[in-house]
PDB file of C-alpha atoms in Angstrom:
ATOM      1  CA  MET W  14      -0.371   0.231   0.009  1.00 85.00           C
ATOM      2  CA  ALA W  15       1.526   3.226  -0.595  1.00 90.00           C
ATOM      3  CA  GLY W  16       2.551   6.049   2.067  1.00 95.00           C
ATOM      4  CA  GLN W  17       1.267   9.263   1.388  1.00 97.00           C
ATOM      5  CA  LEU W  18       2.153  13.229   1.873  1.00 98.00           C
ATOM      6  CA  TYR W  19       1.542  15.482   4.464  1.00 98.00           C
ATOM      7  CA  LEU W  20       1.784  19.581   4.408  1.00 98.00           C
ATOM      8  CA  CYS W  21       2.762  20.725   7.239  1.00 98.00           C
ATOM      9  CA  ALA W  22       2.703  23.882   8.307  1.00 97.00           C
ATOM     10  CA  THR W  23       5.705  25.510  10.470  1.00 96.00           C
ATOM     11  CA  PRO W  24       5.319  28.354  12.833  1.00 96.00           C
ATOM     12  CA  ILE W  25       7.053  31.859  11.002  1.00 95.00           C
ATOM     13  CA  GLY W  26       8.372  32.768  14.350  1.00 92.00           C
ATOM     14  CA  ASN W  27       6.317  32.084  17.488  1.00 94.00           C
ATOM     15  CA  LEU W  28       7.172  28.119  18.288  1.00 94.00           C
ATOM     16  CA  ASP W  29       3.583  27.909  20.008  1.00 94.00           C
ATOM     17  CA  ASP W  30       1.818  28.615  16.753  1.00 96.00           C
ATOM     18  CA  ILE W  31       3.635  24.275  15.647  1.00 97.00           C
ATOM     19  CA  THR W  32      -0.610  22.728  15.853  1.00 97.00           C
ATOM     20  CA  LEU W  33      -0.677  19.625  17.437  1.00 97.00           C
ATOM     21  CA  ARG W  34      -1.678  17.383  14.163  1.00 98.00           C
ATOM     22  CA  VAL W  35       1.534  18.967  12.738  1.00 98.00           C
ATOM     23  CA  LEU W  36       3.314  17.658  15.490  1.00 98.00           C
ATOM     24  CA  ASP W  37       1.520  14.376  16.444  1.00 98.00           C
ATOM     25  CA  THR W  38       2.017  14.002  12.551  1.00 98.00           C
ATOM     26  CA  LEU W  39       5.926  15.095  12.098  1.00 98.00           C
ATOM     27  CA  LYS W  40       6.263  12.066  15.046  1.00 98.00           C
ATOM     28  CA  SER W  41       4.725   8.917  13.338  1.00 97.00           C
ATOM     29  CA  VAL W  42       5.423   9.775  10.162  1.00 98.00           C
ATOM     30  CA  ASP W  43       8.590   7.467   8.804  1.00 98.00           C
ATOM     31  CA  LEU W  44      10.121  11.244   6.704  1.00 98.00           C
ATOM     32  CA  ILE W  45      10.382  14.477   6.644  1.00 98.00           C
ATOM     33  CA  ALA W  46      11.457  16.222   3.824  1.00 98.00           C
ATOM     34  CA  ALA W  47      12.899  20.461   4.805  1.00 96.00           C
ATOM     35  CA  GLU W  48      14.068  22.872   2.768  1.00 94.00           C
ATOM     36  CA  ASP W  49      17.143  23.489   4.955  1.00 94.00           C
ATOM     37  CA  THR W  50      17.427  20.303   7.013  1.00 95.00           C
ATOM     38  CA  ARG W  51      20.123  22.401  10.014  1.00 95.00           C
ATOM     39  CA  HIS W  52      17.088  25.089  10.313  1.00 94.00           C
ATOM     40  CA  SER W  53      14.715  23.031  10.812  1.00 96.00           C
ATOM     41  CA  ILE W  54      16.483  20.693  13.447  1.00 96.00           C
ATOM     42  CA  LYS W  55      16.263  23.476  16.140  1.00 95.00           C
ATOM     43  CA  LEU W  56      11.891  22.913  15.352  1.00 96.00           C
ATOM     44  CA  LEU W  57      12.548  19.497  16.105  1.00 97.00           C
ATOM     45  CA  ASN W  58      14.380  19.521  19.308  1.00 97.00           C
ATOM     46  CA  HIS W  59      12.148  22.251  20.786  1.00 96.00           C
ATOM     47  CA  PHE W  60       9.786  19.902  20.556  1.00 97.00           C
ATOM     48  CA  GLY W  61      10.950  16.439  20.981  1.00 97.00           C
ATOM     49  CA  ILE W  62      10.549  15.251  17.402  1.00 97.00           C
ATOM     50  CA  LYS W  63      13.569  12.214  16.729  1.00 97.00           C
ATOM     51  CA  THR W  64      12.102  11.379  13.171  1.00 98.00           C
ATOM     52  CA  LYS W  65      14.535  11.138  10.533  1.00 97.00           C
ATOM     53  CA  MET W  66      14.910  14.369   7.528  1.00 97.00           C
ATOM     54  CA  THR W  67      15.756  14.975   4.230  1.00 97.00           C
ATOM     55  CA  SER W  68      16.544  17.657   2.491  1.00 96.00           C
ATOM     56  CA  TYR W  69      14.240  18.947   0.001  1.00 96.00           C
ATOM     57  CA  HIS W  70      15.219  22.683  -1.276  1.00 95.00           C
ATOM     58  CA  GLU W  71      14.727  24.972  -4.902  1.00 92.00           C
ATOM     59  CA  TYR W  72      18.289  22.630  -6.681  1.00 94.00           C
ATOM     60  CA  ASN W  73      17.302  20.008  -6.054  1.00 95.00           C
ATOM     61  CA  LYS W  74      13.186  19.879  -5.799  1.00 94.00           C
ATOM     62  CA  VAL W  75      12.961  17.908  -9.354  1.00 95.00           C
ATOM     63  CA  ASP W  76      15.700  15.476  -9.213  1.00 96.00           C
ATOM     64  CA  LYS W  77      14.719  14.874  -4.904  1.00 96.00           C
ATOM     65  CA  ALA W  78      10.893  14.918  -5.964  1.00 97.00           C
ATOM     66  CA  VAL W  79      10.991  11.298  -7.978  1.00 97.00           C
ATOM     67  CA  TYR W  80      12.915   9.931  -5.013  1.00 97.00           C
ATOM     68  CA  LEU W  81      10.472  11.085  -2.468  1.00 97.00           C
ATOM     69  CA  VAL W  82       7.806   9.529  -4.673  1.00 97.00           C
ATOM     70  CA  HIS W  83       9.383   6.630  -5.368  1.00 97.00           C
ATOM     71  CA  GLN W  84       9.960   6.247  -1.998  1.00 97.00           C
ATOM     72  CA  MET W  85       5.980   6.954  -1.427  1.00 97.00           C
ATOM     73  CA  GLU W  86       4.861   4.182  -3.922  1.00 97.00           C
ATOM     74  CA  GLU W  87       7.169   1.922  -1.928  1.00 96.00           C
ATOM     75  CA  GLY W  88       4.792   2.914   1.535  1.00 96.00           C
ATOM     76  CA  MET W  89       6.528   4.936   2.836  1.00 97.00           C
ATOM     77  CA  ASP W  90       4.986   8.578   4.969  1.00 98.00           C
ATOM     78  CA  ILE W  91       6.498  11.832   4.279  1.00 98.00           C
ATOM     79  CA  ALA W  92       6.330  14.903   6.696  1.00 98.00           C
ATOM     80  CA  LEU W  93       7.365  18.115   3.958  1.00 98.00           C
ATOM     81  CA  ILE W  94       8.249  21.376   5.923  1.00 97.00           C
ATOM     82  CA  THR W  95       9.340  25.067   5.093  1.00 95.00           C
ATOM     83  CA  ASP W  96      11.733  26.914   7.267  1.00 92.00           C
ATOM     84  CA  ALA W  97       8.541  28.548   7.901  1.00 92.00           C
ATOM     85  CA  GLY W  98       4.775  29.221   7.264  1.00 93.00           C
ATOM     86  CA  THR W  99       2.706  26.567   4.800  1.00 94.00           C
ATOM     87  CA  PRO W 100       5.344  23.997   2.254  1.00 94.00           C
ATOM     88  CA  GLY W 101       4.208  25.191  -1.537  1.00 90.00           C
ATOM     89  CA  ILE W 102       3.885  28.886  -1.205  1.00 89.00           C
ATOM     90  CA  SER W 103       7.141  30.532  -2.548  1.00 85.00           C
ATOM     91  CA  ASP W 104       9.056  26.919  -1.573  1.00 87.00           C
ATOM     92  CA  PRO W 105       9.601  24.129  -3.176  1.00 92.00           C
ATOM     93  CA  GLY W 106       6.752  22.457  -2.557  1.00 93.00           C
ATOM     94  CA  GLU W 107       5.133  23.092  -5.161  1.00 94.00           C
ATOM     95  CA  GLU W 108       6.822  20.313  -7.273  1.00 96.00           C
ATOM     96  CA  LEU W 109       6.772  17.675  -4.739  1.00 97.00           C
ATOM     97  CA  VAL W 110       2.777  17.986  -4.877  1.00 97.00           C
ATOM     98  CA  ARG W 111       2.647  18.307  -8.907  1.00 97.00           C
ATOM     99  CA  GLN W 112       4.626  14.598  -9.016  1.00 97.00           C
ATOM    100  CA  CYS W 113       2.735  13.131  -5.920  1.00 97.00           C
ATOM    101  CA  HIS W 114      -0.754  13.544  -8.054  1.00 97.00           C
ATOM    102  CA  ASN W 115       0.490  12.745 -11.162  1.00 97.00           C
ATOM    103  CA  ALA W 116       1.814   9.357  -9.783  1.00 96.00           C
ATOM    104  CA  GLY W 117      -1.795   8.914  -7.286  1.00 96.00           C
ATOM    105  CA  ILE W 118       0.555   9.698  -4.401  1.00 97.00           C
ATOM    106  CA  LYS W 119      -2.339  10.837  -1.856  1.00 97.00           C
ATOM    107  CA  VAL W 120      -1.654  14.919  -0.343  1.00 98.00           C
ATOM    108  CA  THR W 121      -2.870  16.417   2.711  1.00 97.00           C
ATOM    109  CA  SER W 122      -2.094  19.561   4.112  1.00 97.00           C
ATOM    110  CA  LEU W 123      -2.248  20.215   7.588  1.00 97.00           C
ATOM    111  CA  PRO W 124      -3.277  24.594   8.216  1.00 95.00           C
ATOM    112  CA  GLY W 125      -1.102  26.544  10.405  1.00 94.00           C
ATOM    113  CA  ALA W 126       0.707  29.939   9.951  1.00 92.00           C
ATOM    114  CA  CYS W 127       0.740  32.185   7.137  1.00 92.00           C
ATOM    115  CA  ALA W 128       2.739  35.327   6.645  1.00 94.00           C
ATOM    116  CA  CYS W 129       0.682  36.754   3.716  1.00 95.00           C
ATOM    117  CA  ILE W 130      -2.644  35.963   5.456  1.00 95.00           C
ATOM    118  CA  THR W 131      -0.942  36.961   8.848  1.00 95.00           C
ATOM    119  CA  ALA W 132      -0.294  40.632   7.609  1.00 97.00           C
ATOM    120  CA  LEU W 133      -3.962  41.226   5.733  1.00 97.00           C
ATOM    121  CA  THR W 134      -5.455  40.323   8.779  1.00 97.00           C
ATOM    122  CA  ILE W 135      -3.563  42.897  10.521  1.00 96.00           C
ATOM    123  CA  SER W 136      -2.667  45.681   7.012  1.00 97.00           C
ATOM    124  CA  GLY W 137      -6.139  47.953   7.803  1.00 96.00           C
ATOM    125  CA  LYS W 138      -6.467  47.430   3.890  1.00 96.00           C
ATOM    126  CA  PRO W 139      -9.588  44.505   2.288  1.00 95.00           C
ATOM    127  CA  THR W 140      -9.164  41.036   2.621  1.00 95.00           C
ATOM    128  CA  ARG W 141     -12.337  40.678   0.407  1.00 94.00           C
ATOM    129  CA  ARG W 142     -11.154  40.591  -2.506  1.00 95.00           C
ATOM    130  CA  PHE W 143      -6.670  40.432  -2.602  1.00 96.00           C
ATOM    131  CA  CYS W 144      -3.858  38.550  -5.075  1.00 96.00           C
ATOM    132  CA  PHE W 145      -0.769  37.450  -3.295  1.00 96.00           C
ATOM    133  CA  GLU W 146       2.498  38.220  -5.292  1.00 94.00           C
ATOM    134  CA  ALA W 147       5.021  36.645  -3.363  1.00 92.00           C
ATOM    135  CA  PHE W 148       8.395  37.356  -4.379  1.00 94.00           C
ATOM    136  CA  LEU W 149       8.799  39.553  -7.167  1.00 95.00           C
ATOM    137  CA  PRO W 150      10.916  38.335  -9.632  1.00 94.00           C
ATOM    138  CA  THR W 151      14.546  38.933  -9.996  1.00 92.00           C
ATOM    139  CA  ASP W 152      14.384  38.392 -13.404  1.00 93.00           C
ATOM    140  CA  LYS W 153      14.273  42.303 -14.841  1.00 92.00           C
ATOM    141  CA  LYS W 154      11.561  41.474 -18.081  1.00 94.00           C
ATOM    142  CA  GLU W 155       9.394  39.378 -16.428  1.00 95.00           C
ATOM    143  CA  ARG W 156       9.530  42.243 -13.091  1.00 96.00           C
ATOM    144  CA  LYS W 157       8.978  44.232 -15.353  1.00 94.00           C
ATOM    145  CA  GLU W 158       5.808  42.460 -16.472  1.00 94.00           C
ATOM    146  CA  VAL W 159       4.186  42.082 -13.380  1.00 95.00           C
ATOM    147  CA  LEU W 160       4.499  45.870 -12.108  1.00 95.00           C
ATOM    148  CA  ASN W 161       2.682  46.731 -15.242  1.00 93.00           C
ATOM    149  CA  GLN W 162       0.308  44.569 -14.603  1.00 94.00           C
ATOM    150  CA  LEU W 163      -0.604  45.421 -11.292  1.00 95.00           C
ATOM    151  CA  LYS W 164      -0.861  48.833 -11.967  1.00 91.00           C
ATOM    152  CA  THR W 165      -4.717  47.816 -12.999  1.00 90.00           C
ATOM    153  CA  GLU W 166      -4.842  45.035  -9.690  1.00 93.00           C
ATOM    154  CA  THR W 167      -7.925  46.031  -8.206  1.00 93.00           C
ATOM    155  CA  ARG W 168      -7.355  44.155  -5.328  1.00 96.00           C
ATOM    156  CA  THR W 169      -5.658  44.119  -2.327  1.00 97.00           C
ATOM    157  CA  ILE W 170      -1.616  43.489  -3.509  1.00 98.00           C
ATOM    158  CA  ILE W 171       0.711  40.920  -1.194  1.00 98.00           C
ATOM    159  CA  VAL W 172       4.381  40.840  -1.812  1.00 97.00           C
ATOM    160  CA  TYR W 173       7.257  39.715   0.667  1.00 96.00           C
ATOM    161  CA  GLU W 174      10.195  40.781   0.733  1.00 96.00           C
ATOM    162  CA  ALA W 175      14.005  40.973   2.135  1.00 94.00           C
ATOM    163  CA  PRO W 176      14.933  42.785   4.495  1.00 94.00           C
ATOM    164  CA  HIS W 177      18.655  43.903   1.935  1.00 94.00           C
ATOM    165  CA  ARG W 178      15.561  45.064  -0.785  1.00 94.00           C
ATOM    166  CA  LEU W 179      12.973  46.001   0.798  1.00 96.00           C
ATOM    167  CA  LYS W 180      14.662  49.379  -0.147  1.00 95.00           C
ATOM    168  CA  LYS W 181      14.974  48.824  -3.917  1.00 95.00           C
ATOM    169  CA  THR W 182      11.237  47.539  -4.677  1.00 96.00           C
ATOM    170  CA  LEU W 183       9.923  50.079  -2.190  1.00 97.00           C
ATOM    171  CA  LYS W 184      11.557  52.523  -4.724  1.00 96.00           C
ATOM    172  CA  GLU W 185      10.416  50.679  -7.973  1.00 96.00           C
ATOM    173  CA  LEU W 186       7.118  49.668  -6.596  1.00 97.00           C
ATOM    174  CA  LEU W 187       6.821  53.751  -6.040  1.00 97.00           C
ATOM    175  CA  GLN W 188       7.784  54.330  -9.577  1.00 95.00           C
ATOM    176  CA  GLU W 189       5.618  51.368 -11.340  1.00 94.00           C
ATOM    177  CA  LEU W 190       2.013  52.004  -9.654  1.00 95.00           C
ATOM    178  CA  GLY W 191       2.765  55.313  -7.874  1.00 93.00           C
ATOM    179  CA  ASN W 192       2.852  57.059  -4.175  1.00 96.00           C
ATOM    180  CA  ARG W 193       0.230  53.641  -2.993  1.00 95.00           C
ATOM    181  CA  ASN W 194      -1.370  53.575   0.196  1.00 96.00           C
ATOM    182  CA  VAL W 195       0.853  49.752   1.725  1.00 98.00           C
ATOM    183  CA  THR W 196       1.435  48.472   5.248  1.00 98.00           C
ATOM    184  CA  LEU W 197       4.333  47.040   5.568  1.00 97.00           C
ATOM    185  CA  CYS W 198       4.973  43.834   8.485  1.00 97.00           C
ATOM    186  CA  ARG W 199       8.071  43.381   9.892  1.00 95.00           C
ATOM    187  CA  GLU W 200       9.055  39.886  12.218  1.00 95.00           C
ATOM    188  CA  LEU W 201       5.047  38.324  12.253  1.00 95.00           C
ATOM    189  CA  THR W 202       4.604  35.987  14.949  1.00 95.00           C
ATOM    190  CA  LYS W 203       7.970  37.541  16.694  1.00 94.00           C
ATOM    191  CA  LYS W 204       9.051  39.240  19.935  1.00 91.00           C
ATOM    192  CA  TYR W 205       9.825  42.715  17.761  1.00 91.00           C
ATOM    193  CA  GLU W 206       6.991  42.243  15.472  1.00 94.00           C
ATOM    194  CA  ASP W 207       6.272  46.075  13.768  1.00 93.00           C
ATOM    195  CA  TYR W 208       3.858  47.477  11.306  1.00 95.00           C
ATOM    196  CA  LYS W 209       3.599  50.435   9.378  1.00 96.00           C
ATOM    197  CA  ILE W 210      -0.032  51.630   8.058  1.00 97.00           C
ATOM    198  CA  THR W 211       1.931  54.097   5.395  1.00 96.00           C
ATOM    199  CA  ASN W 212       2.548  55.103   1.748  1.00 97.00           C
ATOM    200  CA  PHE W 213       5.734  54.668  -0.183  1.00 97.00           C
ATOM    201  CA  LYS W 214       6.957  57.812  -0.361  1.00 97.00           C
ATOM    202  CA  ASP W 215       6.709  58.270   3.318  1.00 96.00           C
ATOM    203  CA  LEU W 216       7.782  54.557   4.118  1.00 95.00           C
ATOM    204  CA  ILE W 217      11.143  55.167   1.514  1.00 96.00           C
ATOM    205  CA  ASP W 218      12.161  58.691   4.268  1.00 95.00           C
ATOM    206  CA  TYR W 219      11.176  56.915   7.038  1.00 93.00           C
ATOM    207  CA  TYR W 220      14.386  54.065   5.921  1.00 92.00           C
ATOM    208  CA  GLU W 221      16.897  56.667   4.401  1.00 90.00           C
ATOM    209  CA  GLY W 222      20.199  55.544   6.089  1.00 83.00           C
ATOM    210  CA  GLU W 223      18.770  52.846   8.422  1.00 85.00           C
ATOM    211  CA  GLU W 224      19.212  48.854   8.670  1.00 87.00           C
ATOM    212  CA  ILE W 225      16.426  47.200   8.101  1.00 90.00           C
ATOM    213  CA  ARG W 226      16.295  43.565   9.514  1.00 89.00           C
ATOM    214  CA  GLY W 227      13.670  40.723   9.434  1.00 90.00           C
ATOM    215  CA  GLU W 228      11.652  39.035   6.095  1.00 91.00           C
ATOM    216  CA  CYS W 229       9.002  41.780   4.695  1.00 96.00           C
ATOM    217  CA  VAL W 230       5.296  41.734   4.649  1.00 97.00           C
ATOM    218  CA  LEU W 231       4.131  44.307   1.701  1.00 98.00           C
ATOM    219  CA  VAL W 232       0.239  44.922   1.841  1.00 98.00           C
ATOM    220  CA  ILE W 233      -0.616  47.424  -1.016  1.00 98.00           C
ATOM    221  CA  GLU W 234      -4.283  48.487  -1.679  1.00 96.00           C
ATOM    222  CA  GLY W 235      -5.685  48.252  -5.622  1.00 94.00           C
ATOM    223  CA  THR W 236      -6.415  50.570  -7.849  1.00 88.00           C
ATOM    224  CA  SER W 237      -9.982  51.726  -7.857  1.00 81.00           C
ATOM    225  CA  PHE W 238     -12.421  50.960 -10.700  1.00 76.00           C
ATOM    226  CA  LYS W 239     -13.208  54.542 -10.515  1.00 76.00           C
ATOM    227  CA  GLU W 240      -9.427  54.719 -11.365  1.00 76.00           C
ATOM    228  CA  LEU W 241      -8.736  52.666 -14.044  1.00 69.00           C
ATOM    229  CA  GLU W 242     -12.207  53.841 -14.735  1.00 70.00           C
ATOM    230  CA  LYS W 243     -11.006  57.615 -15.388  1.00 73.00           C
ATOM    231  CA  GLU W 244      -7.149  56.581 -17.247  1.00 71.00           C
ATOM    232  CA  VAL W 245      -9.702  54.513 -19.960  1.00 69.00           C
ATOM    233  CA  GLN W 246     -12.009  57.586 -20.182  1.00 64.00           C
ATOM    234  CA  GLU W 247      -8.435  60.501 -20.451  1.00 68.00           C
ATOM    235  CA  GLU W 248      -7.272  58.084 -23.088  1.00 69.00           C
ATOM    236  CA  TRP W 249     -10.250  58.327 -25.773  1.00 71.00           C
ATOM    237  CA  LYS W 250     -10.045  61.538 -25.097  1.00 71.00           C
ATOM    238  CA  SER W 251      -7.186  61.939 -26.891  1.00 64.00           C
ATOM    239  CA  ILE W 252      -8.790  61.582 -30.313  1.00 76.00           C
ATOM    240  CA  SER W 253     -11.553  63.534 -31.477  1.00 74.00           C
ATOM    241  CA  VAL W 254     -15.311  63.113 -31.186  1.00 73.00           C
ATOM    242  CA  LYS W 255     -15.458  62.628 -34.874  1.00 72.00           C
ATOM    243  CA  GLU W 256     -12.766  59.972 -35.368  1.00 71.00           C
ATOM    244  CA  HIS W 257     -14.845  58.299 -32.243  1.00 72.00           C
ATOM    245  CA  MET W 258     -17.578  58.532 -33.700  1.00 66.00           C
ATOM    246  CA  GLU W 259     -16.915  57.254 -37.008  1.00 68.00           C
ATOM    247  CA  ARG W 260     -14.798  53.787 -35.343  1.00 73.00           C
ATOM    248  CA  TYR W 261     -18.605  52.626 -33.791  1.00 72.00           C
ATOM    249  CA  LEU W 262     -20.045  53.527 -37.212  1.00 70.00           C
ATOM    250  CA  ASP W 263     -17.473  52.284 -39.159  1.00 69.00           C
ATOM    251  CA  LYS W 264     -18.710  48.918 -38.102  1.00 77.00           C
ATOM    252  CA  GLY W 265     -22.719  49.139 -38.292  1.00 74.00           C
ATOM    253  CA  MET W 266     -24.019  51.404 -35.341  1.00 76.00           C
ATOM    254  CA  ASP W 267     -26.823  53.279 -35.943  1.00 73.00           C
ATOM    255  CA  ARG W 268     -25.842  56.695 -35.263  1.00 77.00           C
ATOM    256  CA  LYS W 269     -28.112  57.168 -31.919  1.00 73.00           C
ATOM    257  CA  GLU W 270     -26.429  54.286 -30.256  1.00 78.00           C
ATOM    258  CA  ALA W 271     -22.957  55.270 -31.496  1.00 73.00           C
ATOM    259  CA  MET W 272     -23.486  58.557 -29.751  1.00 73.00           C
ATOM    260  CA  LYS W 273     -24.294  56.900 -26.678  1.00 79.00           C
ATOM    261  CA  LYS W 274     -20.782  54.537 -26.455  1.00 76.00           C
ATOM    262  CA  VAL W 275     -18.978  57.422 -27.400  1.00 71.00           C
ATOM    263  CA  ALA W 276     -20.408  59.937 -23.948  1.00 72.00           C
ATOM    264  CA  LYS W 277     -19.786  56.742 -22.140  1.00 77.00           C
ATOM    265  CA  ASP W 278     -16.567  55.708 -23.043  1.00 74.00           C
ATOM    266  CA  ARG W 279     -15.772  59.568 -22.429  1.00 75.00           C
ATOM    267  CA  GLY W 280     -17.413  60.018 -18.987  1.00 73.00           C
ATOM    268  CA  VAL W 281     -19.509  62.389 -20.477  1.00 74.00           C
ATOM    269  CA  GLY W 282     -23.701  63.093 -21.308  1.00 66.00           C
ATOM    270  CA  LYS W 283     -24.622  62.292 -24.920  1.00 68.00           C
ATOM    271  CA  ARG W 284     -25.881  65.823 -25.105  1.00 75.00           C
ATOM    272  CA  GLU W 285     -22.240  67.073 -25.064  1.00 71.00           C
ATOM    273  CA  ILE W 286     -21.210  64.963 -27.748  1.00 66.00           C
ATOM    274  CA  TYR W 287     -24.146  65.658 -30.089  1.00 60.00           C
ATOM    275  CA  ARG W 288     -23.329  69.906 -29.083  1.00 73.00           C
ATOM    276  CA  GLU W 289     -19.457  69.050 -29.539  1.00 68.00           C
ATOM    277  CA  LEU W 290     -20.937  67.412 -33.393  1.00 65.00           C
ATOM    278  CA  ILE W 291     -22.954  69.693 -34.355  1.00 67.00           C
ATOM    279  CA  ASP W 292     -20.131  72.375 -33.537  1.00 63.00           C
ATOM    280  CA  ASN W 293     -17.468  70.381 -35.781  1.00 63.00           C
TER     281      ASN W 293
END
């Protein structure tokens, strides 16, 4: 009988945040696959867990996943843990999960700490709709494309960043997104947990000349639907009302309907469109 994979969420700071279910699972499985065994051994020692560990990280994730899947096919139960938080979120765990599914291995996730949700809930930003970007791409072209997409994102945006790269990233975000409201969360669940509700400019000024410590989570306000609508209206105003009308008339639309569409596109009343056409 095949074994299965357990995705075990570990604390993002405060060790008391681990669940009883995760502790029981880590003690009972045959093997623990850890992102950094040197880091994870401290967690296991703290809770008196003696289960054997093996490394599973970004640089061996494909080949090691093949090996781990084979072990589970032979009947071994394996727990996957990351350095902090939930496996598969911004870490190599997704590759192992994918290979398990392809091989018909059962996968179950044991919920627990997750930095993005922790930051979102204390940010003061809208929580009903949000998008998680994790760490922005390091490739310049891909990074530029992602930032360009975020310009029109209406949901709350969550971004991870390392402390030594935070200042550079804040300046990029300011340049690409404008001076958005943002909540910066650092050292979540730890003794020196800190968050600042401000905007990009003030945050950049605050950290000027300061050393930043602790992993950071940025919770950024999305752009408003009204702002997007306004931008579209401004784009239409780059052509004349006559040219605008002709675009719809050329598509076979009658004059009355075309005037209604032009007025909506430009955010004005039909009478204004009618007057401008008469004047011209």
